[in-house]
Amino acid sequence: MGKITYKRLKGSQNMRQRLLLATLKSTPVLIEDIHAGDTLPGLRPHEISLLRLFEKLTDDCLIEINETGTKLKYKPGIIVGGSHLVHDCGFSRAIGYFLEPLILLGLFARKTLVIILKGITNDSKDPSVDTFRSTTFPLLRHFGVPSEGLKLEIKSRGVSPHGGGEVHLTIPTVQHLTATMWTDEGMVKRIRGEAFTTRVSIQLGNEMIYAARGIFNRLLPDVYIASDYRKRLEAGNSPGYGISLVAETTSGCCISADTTVSYPRGDEEEDIEDEGKKELIPAADVGEKLASVLLEEIEKGGVVDSTHQGLLFLLCALCPKDVSKVRVGKLSPYGIETLREIRDFLDVQFVIKPDPSTGTVILKCWGSGMKNLSRKTT
Amino acid sequence: MAMDIGADGQSHKAHRSRHSGSSAKKKTKARNKEQNSDQKQQNPKAFAFRSNAKAKRLQSRAIEKEQRRLHLPVIDRSYGELPPFVVVVQGPPQVGKSLLIKSLVKHYTKHNLPEVRGPITIVSGKQRRLQFVECPNDINGMIDAAKFADLALLLIDGSYGFEMETFEFLNILQVHGFPKVMGVLTHLDKFKDVKKLKKTKQRLKHRFWTEIYDGAKLFYLSGLIHGKYPKREVHNLARFISVMKFPPLSWRTSHPYILVDRLEDVTPPERLQMNSKCDRNVALYGYLRGCNLKKGTKVHIAGVGDFSLAGVTGLSDPCPLPSAAKKKGLRDKEKLFYAPMSGLGDLLYDKDAVYININDHFVQYSKVDEMEGTTNKGNKQDVGEALVKSLQTIKNPIDEKLEKSKISFFSQNPNSSLEAEDHNRGSDEAPKLIRDIEPLKQYQSNGEEDESDFDLDGSESSDQDESVSEGAMLKNEGRNFQEGNADVSERLGRVKEQVEFHNGRKRRKAIFGDGVDHSNLKSTDEENEGDEDDDDDDDDDDNDEGEDDRSNEDNESCSGSEFSDGDEEDLKSQDAMGNISKWRASLVERASKKQNTNLMQLVYGKSASISNTSANEVKDNGENEESDEDEFFKPKGQRAKNSIEGLNGGNINTEDCSKCTKFSELKNWKEEEVYESIRDRFVTGDWSKGALRNQMSEAKTEEDDMDGDFEDLETGEKYESHQKDDSSNGGIQKEDDDAIEERRLKKLALRAKFDSHYDGSESPEEETDIQNGGKFHRSQANDSGYYDKLKEEIELQKQINIAELEDLDETTRLEIEGLRTGMYLRLEVQDVPFEMIEYFDPCHPILVGGIGLGEENIGYMQTRLKRHRWHKKVLKTRDPIIVSIGWRRYQTTPVYAIEDQNGRHRMLKYTPEHMHCLAMFWGPLAPPKTGVLAVQNLSNNQAAFRIIATAYVLEFNHAARIVKKIKLVGYPCKIFKKTALIKDMFTSDLEVARFEGAAIRTVSGIRGQVKKAAKEEIGNQPKKKGGHAREGIARCTFEDRILMSDIVFLRAWTQVEVPQFYNPLTTSLQPRQKTWQGMKTVTELRREHNLPIPVNKDSLYKPIERKPRKFNPLVIPKALQADLPFESKPKSIPHQKRPLLEDRRAVVMEPHERKVHALVQHLQLIRNDKMKKRKHKEEQKWKEVEAQRARDEQVLRKRRREERQERYREQDKLKKKIRRHVEA
């Protein structure tokens, strides 16, 4: 028993879920062949940053990375959480990338987690911080997380390539989640949203709003999209604009979509003059496209959008030993990967039944009986 | 539903009170009397509240008391048939434990039990089974027994009184969740005096009550009749047991556990031959209790260690409950009992075989037979022997050969099948070695006797399913022996028989062909269940593969997948065969299952990887992962993506991104038909359609799944989707259905709650009755608030779970929720130390506990510990103790601490006398709130109380944070004004740097601060002289100038290391009577090696000697002196040797003066004399008074004593009189 047996995994895929589940279940993992075939082998900066974040939140965790960074040994510690934490997320991925595992870690931590995250707040690759506020937090409420403690303040926005955003996140701890039967998707009753502009004209935000409303107005009158114009310190280091939309349904589901337009990262200083030449998508197009994306998400059905499927499944699997039942639209690749990771780590399988009449999928699972063990008893 | 079965159980006749007759009269009389007395009460207002405040206070107190009584309702997640309740019979040696079990078994089953070894399962009622276990007499056995006991019968020798074992066991029980306890007093026939008996009973009862609770049941067994307890009393005891309810205990409801009632060694015999001390493979059998067991769970075998399960199989229940058909009582036939370790119980089911036990005295040999046997012995045995030997010596058994020449119809995963077959070989050949040739003769004759029976079955030997389902697996062995060797080996492929003689009882093992005749069997068993499977399988290959694979996985060492299927089927419905309609129904179900699993397969790929990962994580997992990648059926979108990425490497390094929006392939939502298509998803659309869409609930989806068109090949009928139109038409109906479903669930929940409230008191058969009850209860629930709401929620959740799980078919359900509680399981564990088998003692039951989330990790645990009041000594930090936490027992070295006001954990050298303290130790983690029990000495011959402390886990950490005080002492080596250089406090400059800014103090109370390491030239003279610079001199500043004689302290806290030591107790790996020896305490070592206790001289207390301090005279500088006023100037007049003139001169008085002086002196003398006299007188007087007072006092005391004596005498007399009156 003295020796540590590592669970062997390969590749950098699903790094977040793997690390998260390994930490929650306290299974040591050994990941090999991380970007081994690439020209730049080894862990990516954001992955390293993620590891650092995990190290910050846990107590006595052990991370070993070999010289090339293609092999990672991770022995999780106990999730401690705590306040006055600061983490710099770097510029390779947005804060959303880190927030997804962070939320679950925070729920099962010893102390309430209060952390300042710095980096890129809005990105086209990861869900934006607005989406977390508007969609993810209400999602947690279905699993018995008190909504009072959940807080995400956007102090300043930053878009790629130079970031400069800062958010303050507070996550309460729970003893355990509660299983949910959440199959009623309801009908969309209102659409809300927020369009932001950093270091560009406020006019671009208004254009986006106008275009998006143009699509929605034919379907629903109750559409309100706020504009968030940031300047100076609050606007981060790079120009950009974006929009995030949420559709709320009669049964309390939130379906969201968001996007951000900014200059891509990777361009070094020498390209600065080229930036002007590079065409960004016009704001009106962005609004229109994103509205279409949201409508497509709504069309797919399910109680969450495709972005949140993974989180939803994780939450279901981490419930006590009760049956949870949720309905989602088409399974997203990320959702499927998450399901597999859940199977591998938590030994929880979902019963997946298609509902052909609506084109949705109903998933059922028997929770793993996860409890917050690190919380101190009095 | 099993719940329902449980619910509408026995209906009791309602109690009808008497309306006439003597007892009725008596009652009315009593009632009248009560009323009268109420009226007569002198002052009825006397006990009413006078003050408002008091009333309020009392009321709030009452409410508080009621709230304290409530416990947080716990969800009981065991659905369906409950495992037998474990009744542990515990007591000191020679108190009659075995006899009690024997008597109870006799009472229940009418069988005489020769000896009690291991758990004995019996059916005690229509819905209740019991498992009796005798608790062994050592502390390890007691601890284990306390962990699985549902009810503990504490046997107490009434003639002797309580013994320490009882109290020890009670304490152990309390720590591990406190199951139900009932005391049983025995040996009461030793009392000759009735009065004394009564008194003893009373005394023991009250002592028992203080230990448990007032009114705890203590049962009396008066004496023996014919060496057994009286029938009537055993009967009563049995009734007490039968009505007992067992509330769920939190640890056990969250961990699966198994009390092993059968243990087999399944090591391949080759390995045993090579090395008899090799690690063994062991099969453990028992009912699953606690919670569901998932396949990947690791287990802890108490006294052995942690293991991962190599295989788990659900077997058919060896001691099933009688069918719940309406019957008055149990039939004799159904009075089953099952005790394989005691050598009882007729049938033993294994995964792939059935053993029949025939008691020796049931087998009757005629004399002639025996004679014949002896005569025949020669040649008969030769045949048998030859056969056996040929079987043993054969190099490549036929099955192995067949394995090698494998015909595969379907593309099987070669790895897994080979592996499975490997297992086969192992398990099949294991018993061969045990075979004994000597008693073959008996066996032979036996075979001949029952030949008629065997012939019947033998003809159908290939029809395995049926024979399994029938239970009795009898094969014609006689024939086997008469046939030639070749013949046998030919048949070997299908059925092997092995005879085992084990502990004098006979076992015949029937083993089936080794998965070779896959195709063969398929073709022969036309109406087999497995065959249907195949038919379906032909339809789509993928599924078949998955299916096959899974079955292979499920029972790795099983022979044919058919058989296993059949087995499962068998579990599900006993007579699934034959009945055609049912058969078809199952077909439909199967088809529907196929559809479900399709998506699941898409997501999960083959389920093969699961059990592998659990089995040997490190070795296989990576490969699995890879192979999974290859085999995964990718969803359409992904497949395309993957094909682009192409390479394997790229495959495993896909970007981790939850968002997958593609802006390129968006529909044009401006077009009308496009946006109109989702109009109904908005509140502006058609509400009824939207509602319809949303409320496709479980019932609906289930039906939908069946919609998949499929064809019944046998009948040619086509099942097509009728539901499609149904769903579109009858939307409203669906809605209704949904509502109805919801209501049904609620009703079920209410009903279950109601039942739990009025357990068994009412018959829940009448539907209306229940509904009324439910409504009534709901209204009540609204009143009584939160607690009832919680309860209701829990019930609802439970019903939802049951309903949801019941939708699933058996295999998926097994995958989803794991093996259910109440199942009889066979666990296969590999690489167990051989000592476990060698020193296996059935009297010490083996507990196998599942390890929960994160419990296999090791770390520091912080517990709140209190030394037991009865343990004589305090505990010392770092002395090894043996703790029992969860399932585990291990030795560890705790560090005791106490939490200071500011949250600091300060180390304690010893535990406090009567207080809780913190104990930090290293070991496998247990979740917070788990009880901990500590023992120091495991030996049985220790007289005192063995439990030294109890505790519970507060939290766990990976780093221990306990500190102790440290005092660094230094001396000034140079003093400037307020600065001083301090030496000897630190050893190096680095150390000084660490303590920069630290507060220091001199003994005299001057405070200061460490500044920096001193520069060498200031403090270090030697450097200049070419010596080495002395390090560790600190420059410190003080609030005042210190002296060279001052001692300077630095008070700090230093981290205390908790030793990373833990040593699991391997008591099952040694002879049971031997005391386990772990790490010894320092005391023990000292005693052993005869070492004295080391004494630190500096730590001894000595009388403090303080020399009077000599101060130097105050010297005032001359310049200062000059300025002083004359008064303050020191006047340095030299000391004169001769006295001054004033002193020397004589005084001469005047005559008058002299006179006056003399007179005054006289007067003074007179007065003094007077005063002296008066004083003397007063003293005298005082003495007299004192004496008088003393005398009075004495008299008074005497009188008082007499008075008291008189009064007591009176009282005593009165009491006696009253008693006499009462007795009269």
GROMACS .gro file of C-alpha atoms in nm, chain A residues 56-308:
model
  253
   56LYS     CA    1  -0.262   2.632  -0.541
   57LEU     CA    2  -0.596   2.497  -0.438
   58THR     CA    3  -0.483   2.168  -0.296
   59ASP     CA    4  -0.272   2.069  -0.009
   60ASP     CA    5   0.036   1.861  -0.063
   61CYS     CA    6  -0.026   1.762  -0.418
   62LEU     CA    7   0.262   1.629  -0.614
   63ILE     CA    8   0.325   1.725  -0.974
   64GLU     CA    9   0.615   1.587  -1.165
   65ILE     CA   10   0.682   1.674  -1.524
   66ASN     CA   11   0.965   1.526  -1.722
   67GLU     CA   12   1.217   1.735  -1.909
   68THR     CA   13   1.035   1.753  -2.236
   69GLY     CA   14   0.704   1.798  -2.067
   70THR     CA   15   0.551   1.499  -2.237
   71LYS     CA   16   0.501   1.304  -1.921
   72LEU     CA   17   0.309   1.418  -1.619
   73LYS     CA   18   0.278   1.256  -1.283
   74TYR     CA   19   0.004   1.395  -1.069
   75LYS     CA   20  -0.072   1.286  -0.718
   76PRO     CA   21  -0.363   1.490  -0.593
   77GLY     CA   22  -0.382   1.634  -0.248
   78ILE     CA   23  -0.676   1.750  -0.048
   79ILE     CA   24  -0.873   2.037  -0.189
   80VAL     CA   25  -0.830   2.323   0.052
   81GLY     CA   26  -0.956   2.630  -0.128
   82GLY     CA   27  -0.935   2.944   0.079
   83SER     CA   28  -0.942   3.311   0.013
   84HIS     CA   29  -0.686   3.566  -0.106
   85LEU     CA   30  -0.575   3.349  -0.390
   86VAL     CA   31  -0.454   3.498  -0.711
   87HIS     CA   32  -0.389   3.311  -1.029
   88ASP     CA   33  -0.256   3.436  -1.355
   89CYS     CA   34  -0.414   3.232  -1.628
   90GLY     CA   35  -0.178   3.340  -1.900
   91PHE     CA   36  -0.268   3.431  -2.252
   92SER     CA   37  -0.292   3.098  -2.425
   93ARG     CA   38  -0.643   3.017  -2.308
   94ALA     CA   39  -0.920   3.224  -2.162
   95ILE     CA   40  -1.030   3.225  -1.801
   96GLY     CA   41  -1.328   3.014  -1.899
   97TYR     CA   42  -1.095   2.724  -1.954
   98PHE     CA   43  -0.989   2.742  -1.592
   99LEU     CA   44  -1.328   2.824  -1.451
  100GLU     CA   45  -1.490   2.502  -1.561
  101PRO     CA   46  -1.287   2.270  -1.338
  102LEU     CA   47  -1.248   2.538  -1.076
  103ILE     CA   48  -1.617   2.548  -1.002
  104LEU     CA   49  -1.633   2.182  -0.912
  105LEU     CA   50  -1.312   2.197  -0.717
  106GLY     CA   51  -1.447   2.489  -0.522
  107LEU     CA   52  -1.765   2.306  -0.433
  108PHE     CA   53  -1.573   2.020  -0.283
  109ALA     CA   54  -1.309   2.227  -0.110
  110ARG     CA   55  -1.249   2.262   0.260
  111LYS     CA   56  -1.300   2.634   0.277
  112THR     CA   57  -1.493   2.874   0.063
  113LEU     CA   58  -1.290   2.957  -0.241
  114VAL     CA   59  -1.222   3.321  -0.316
  115ILE     CA   60  -0.984   3.368  -0.603
  116ILE     CA   61  -0.877   3.637  -0.840
  117LEU     CA   62  -0.817   3.516  -1.191
  118LYS     CA   63  -0.625   3.725  -1.435
  119GLY     CA   64  -0.597   3.680  -1.804
  120ILE     CA   65  -0.831   3.672  -2.099
  121THR     CA   66  -1.190   3.701  -1.993
  122ASN     CA   67  -1.352   3.662  -2.329
  123ASP     CA   68  -1.246   3.434  -2.603
  124SER     CA   69  -1.406   3.255  -2.891
  125LYS     CA   70  -1.275   2.918  -2.783
  126ASP     CA   71  -1.390   2.904  -2.425
  127PRO     CA   72  -1.712   3.011  -2.263
  128SER     CA   73  -1.685   3.369  -2.156
  129VAL     CA   74  -1.712   3.487  -1.801
  130ASP     CA   75  -2.050   3.638  -1.879
  131THR     CA   76  -2.178   3.296  -1.967
  132PHE     CA   77  -2.060   3.165  -1.635
  133ARG     CA   78  -2.251   3.428  -1.456
  134SER     CA   79  -2.565   3.395  -1.657
  135THR     CA   80  -2.585   3.024  -1.728
  136THR     CA   81  -2.346   2.813  -1.531
  137PHE     CA   82  -2.438   2.944  -1.189
  138PRO     CA   83  -2.810   2.889  -1.239
  139LEU     CA   84  -2.720   2.539  -1.358
  140LEU     CA   85  -2.551   2.468  -1.028
  141ARG     CA   86  -2.863   2.565  -0.841
  142HIS     CA   87  -3.032   2.255  -0.977
  143PHE     CA   88  -2.781   2.044  -0.792
  144GLY     CA   89  -2.840   2.200  -0.457
  145VAL     CA   90  -2.566   2.461  -0.460
  146PRO     CA   91  -2.687   2.769  -0.276
  147SER     CA   92  -2.692   3.057  -0.517
  148GLU     CA   93  -2.606   3.318  -0.255
  149GLY     CA   94  -2.243   3.223  -0.225
  150LEU     CA   95  -2.171   3.200  -0.595
  151LYS     CA   96  -2.021   3.518  -0.718
  152LEU     CA   97  -1.823   3.627  -1.020
  153GLU     CA   98  -1.726   3.986  -1.054
  154ILE     CA   99  -1.569   4.113  -1.371
  155LYS     CA  100  -1.327   4.379  -1.261
  156SER     CA  101  -1.182   4.433  -1.600
  157ARG     CA  102  -1.217   4.268  -1.934
  158GLY     CA  103  -0.936   4.147  -2.142
  159VAL     CA  104  -0.935   3.984  -2.479
  160SER     CA  105  -0.664   3.807  -2.665
  161PRO     CA  106  -0.383   3.852  -2.743
  162HIS     CA  107  -0.275   4.052  -2.441
  163GLY     CA  108  -0.546   3.985  -2.193
  164GLY     CA  109  -0.546   4.207  -1.893
  165GLY     CA  110  -0.881   4.097  -1.761
  166GLU     CA  111  -0.950   4.025  -1.401
  167VAL     CA  112  -1.238   3.845  -1.236
  168HIS     CA  113  -1.311   3.774  -0.872
  169LEU     CA  114  -1.468   3.439  -0.813
  170THR     CA  115  -1.632   3.311  -0.498
  171ILE     CA  116  -1.756   2.956  -0.468
  172PRO     CA  117  -1.914   2.816  -0.155
  173THR     CA  118  -1.855   2.463  -0.039
  174VAL     CA  119  -2.120   2.196  -0.022
  175GLN     CA  120  -2.144   1.879   0.182
  176HIS     CA  121  -2.283   1.697  -0.115
  177LEU     CA  122  -2.481   1.774  -0.424
  178THR     CA  123  -2.839   1.665  -0.467
  179ALA     CA  124  -2.959   1.449  -0.747
  180THR     CA  125  -3.189   1.608  -0.993
  181MET     CA  126  -3.460   1.504  -1.232
  182TRP     CA  127  -3.426   1.771  -1.490
  183THR     CA  128  -3.594   1.680  -1.808
  184ASP     CA  129  -3.834   1.963  -1.855
  185GLU     CA  130  -3.673   2.209  -2.089
  186GLY     CA  131  -3.966   2.446  -2.103
  187MET     CA  132  -4.014   2.717  -2.354
  188VAL     CA  133  -3.799   3.017  -2.407
  189LYS     CA  134  -3.957   3.310  -2.234
  190ARG     CA  135  -3.688   3.572  -2.250
  191ILE     CA  136  -3.354   3.637  -2.399
  192ARG     CA  137  -3.092   3.841  -2.226
  193GLY     CA  138  -2.744   3.925  -2.321
  194GLU     CA  139  -2.448   4.146  -2.288
  195ALA     CA  140  -2.236   4.295  -2.559
  196PHE     CA  141  -1.901   4.431  -2.458
  197THR     CA  142  -1.643   4.641  -2.628
  198THR     CA  143  -1.292   4.696  -2.508
  199ARG     CA  144  -1.068   4.956  -2.655
  200VAL     CA  145  -1.297   4.998  -2.953
  201SER     CA  146  -1.586   5.223  -3.023
  202ILE     CA  147  -1.906   5.172  -2.830
  203GLN     CA  148  -2.078   5.181  -3.164
  204LEU     CA  149  -1.963   4.828  -3.241
  205GLY     CA  150  -2.148   4.699  -2.938
  206ASN     CA  151  -2.464   4.869  -3.044
  207GLU     CA  152  -2.432   4.724  -3.389
  208MET     CA  153  -2.408   4.374  -3.247
  209ILE     CA  154  -2.709   4.429  -3.029
  210TYR     CA  155  -2.908   4.565  -3.314
  211ALA     CA  156  -2.824   4.275  -3.541
  212ALA     CA  157  -2.900   4.014  -3.278
  213ARG     CA  158  -3.229   4.172  -3.191
  214GLY     CA  159  -3.320   4.170  -3.552
  215ILE     CA  160  -3.311   3.793  -3.552
  216PHE     CA  161  -3.487   3.742  -3.224
  217ASN     CA  162  -3.761   3.993  -3.260
  218ARG     CA  163  -3.952   3.774  -3.498
  219LEU     CA  164  -3.972   3.504  -3.234
  220LEU     CA  165  -3.985   3.675  -2.902
  221PRO     CA  166  -4.052   4.028  -2.788
  222ASP     CA  167  -3.876   3.996  -2.453
  223VAL     CA  168  -3.519   4.049  -2.563
  224TYR     CA  169  -3.286   4.273  -2.379
  225ILE     CA  170  -2.918   4.296  -2.451
  226ALA     CA  171  -2.711   4.526  -2.239
  227SER     CA  172  -2.401   4.692  -2.365
  228ASP     CA  173  -2.088   4.701  -2.159
  229TYR     CA  174  -1.842   4.958  -2.274
  230ARG     CA  175  -1.509   4.937  -2.100
  231LYS     CA  176  -1.235   5.187  -2.116
  232ARG     CA  177  -0.893   5.253  -1.969
  233LEU     CA  178  -0.794   5.015  -1.695
  234GLU     CA  179  -1.111   4.816  -1.712
  235ALA     CA  180  -1.064   4.742  -2.077
  236GLY     CA  181  -0.755   4.526  -2.059
  237ASN     CA  182  -0.470   4.542  -2.302
  238SER     CA  183  -0.620   4.452  -2.635
  239PRO     CA  184  -0.904   4.575  -2.848
  240GLY     CA  185  -1.197   4.349  -2.908
  241TYR     CA  186  -1.567   4.307  -2.883
  242GLY     CA  187  -1.805   4.026  -2.822
  243ILE     CA  188  -2.149   3.927  -2.721
  244SER     CA  189  -2.303   3.662  -2.502
  245LEU     CA  190  -2.665   3.566  -2.511
  246VAL     CA  191  -2.881   3.364  -2.277
  247ALA     CA  192  -3.222   3.225  -2.341
  248GLU     CA  193  -3.422   3.153  -2.029
  249THR     CA  194  -3.704   2.907  -2.043
  250THR     CA  195  -4.020   2.874  -1.846
  251SER     CA  196  -3.875   2.587  -1.650
  252GLY     CA  197  -3.563   2.774  -1.546
  253CYS     CA  198  -3.316   2.637  -1.794
  254CYS     CA  199  -3.059   2.870  -1.938
  255ILE     CA  200  -2.924   2.821  -2.285
  256SER     CA  201  -2.637   3.037  -2.379
  257ALA     CA  202  -2.405   3.124  -2.661
  258ASP     CA  203  -2.120   3.366  -2.675
  259THR     CA  204  -1.839   3.477  -2.892
  260THR     CA  205  -1.565   3.732  -2.899
  261VAL     CA  206  -1.385   3.896  -3.181
  262SER     CA  207  -1.031   4.010  -3.133
  263TYR     CA  208  -0.694   3.983  -3.295
  264PRO     CA  209  -0.564   3.630  -3.267
  265ARG     CA  210  -0.276   3.561  -3.042
  266GLY     CA  211   0.049   3.429  -3.163
  267ASP     CA  212   0.121   3.738  -3.363
  268GLU     CA  213   0.428   3.885  -3.213
  269GLU     CA  214   0.523   4.248  -3.204
  270GLU     CA  215   0.649   4.256  -3.555
  271ASP     CA  216   0.302   4.191  -3.688
  272ILE     CA  217   0.147   4.482  -3.513
  273GLU     CA  218   0.127   4.685  -3.825
  274ASP     CA  219  -0.030   4.390  -4.002
  275GLU     CA  220  -0.309   4.379  -3.751
  276GLY     CA  221  -0.480   4.662  -3.916
  277LYS     CA  222  -0.484   4.475  -4.240
  278LYS     CA  223  -0.629   4.161  -4.089
  279GLU     CA  224  -0.999   4.177  -4.123
  280LEU     CA  225  -1.204   4.121  -3.817
  281ILE     CA  226  -1.557   4.004  -3.862
  282PRO     CA  227  -1.783   4.307  -3.871
  283ALA     CA  228  -1.983   4.361  -3.557
  284ALA     CA  229  -2.318   4.331  -3.723
  285ASP     CA  230  -2.224   3.992  -3.860
  286VAL     CA  231  -2.110   3.880  -3.521
  287GLY     CA  232  -2.443   3.971  -3.364
  288GLU     CA  233  -2.635   3.799  -3.634
  289LYS     CA  234  -2.425   3.486  -3.631
  290LEU     CA  235  -2.435   3.451  -3.260
  291ALA     CA  236  -2.807   3.497  -3.252
  292SER     CA  237  -2.827   3.215  -3.505
  293VAL     CA  238  -2.603   3.002  -3.289
  294LEU     CA  239  -2.830   3.057  -2.994
  295LEU     CA  240  -3.134   2.966  -3.199
  296GLU     CA  241  -2.959   2.653  -3.308
  297GLU     CA  242  -2.885   2.565  -2.951
  298ILE     CA  243  -3.249   2.617  -2.873
  299GLU     CA  244  -3.347   2.403  -3.163
  300LYS     CA  245  -3.131   2.121  -3.039
  301GLY     CA  246  -3.327   2.114  -2.719
  302GLY     CA  247  -3.213   1.988  -2.382
  303VAL     CA  248  -3.189   2.161  -2.051
  304VAL     CA  249  -2.845   2.297  -2.118
  305ASP     CA  250  -2.658   2.409  -2.424
  306SER     CA  251  -2.389   2.200  -2.580
  307THR     CA  252  -2.114   2.389  -2.399
  308HIS     CA  253  -2.242   2.294  -2.060
   0.00000   0.00000   0.00000
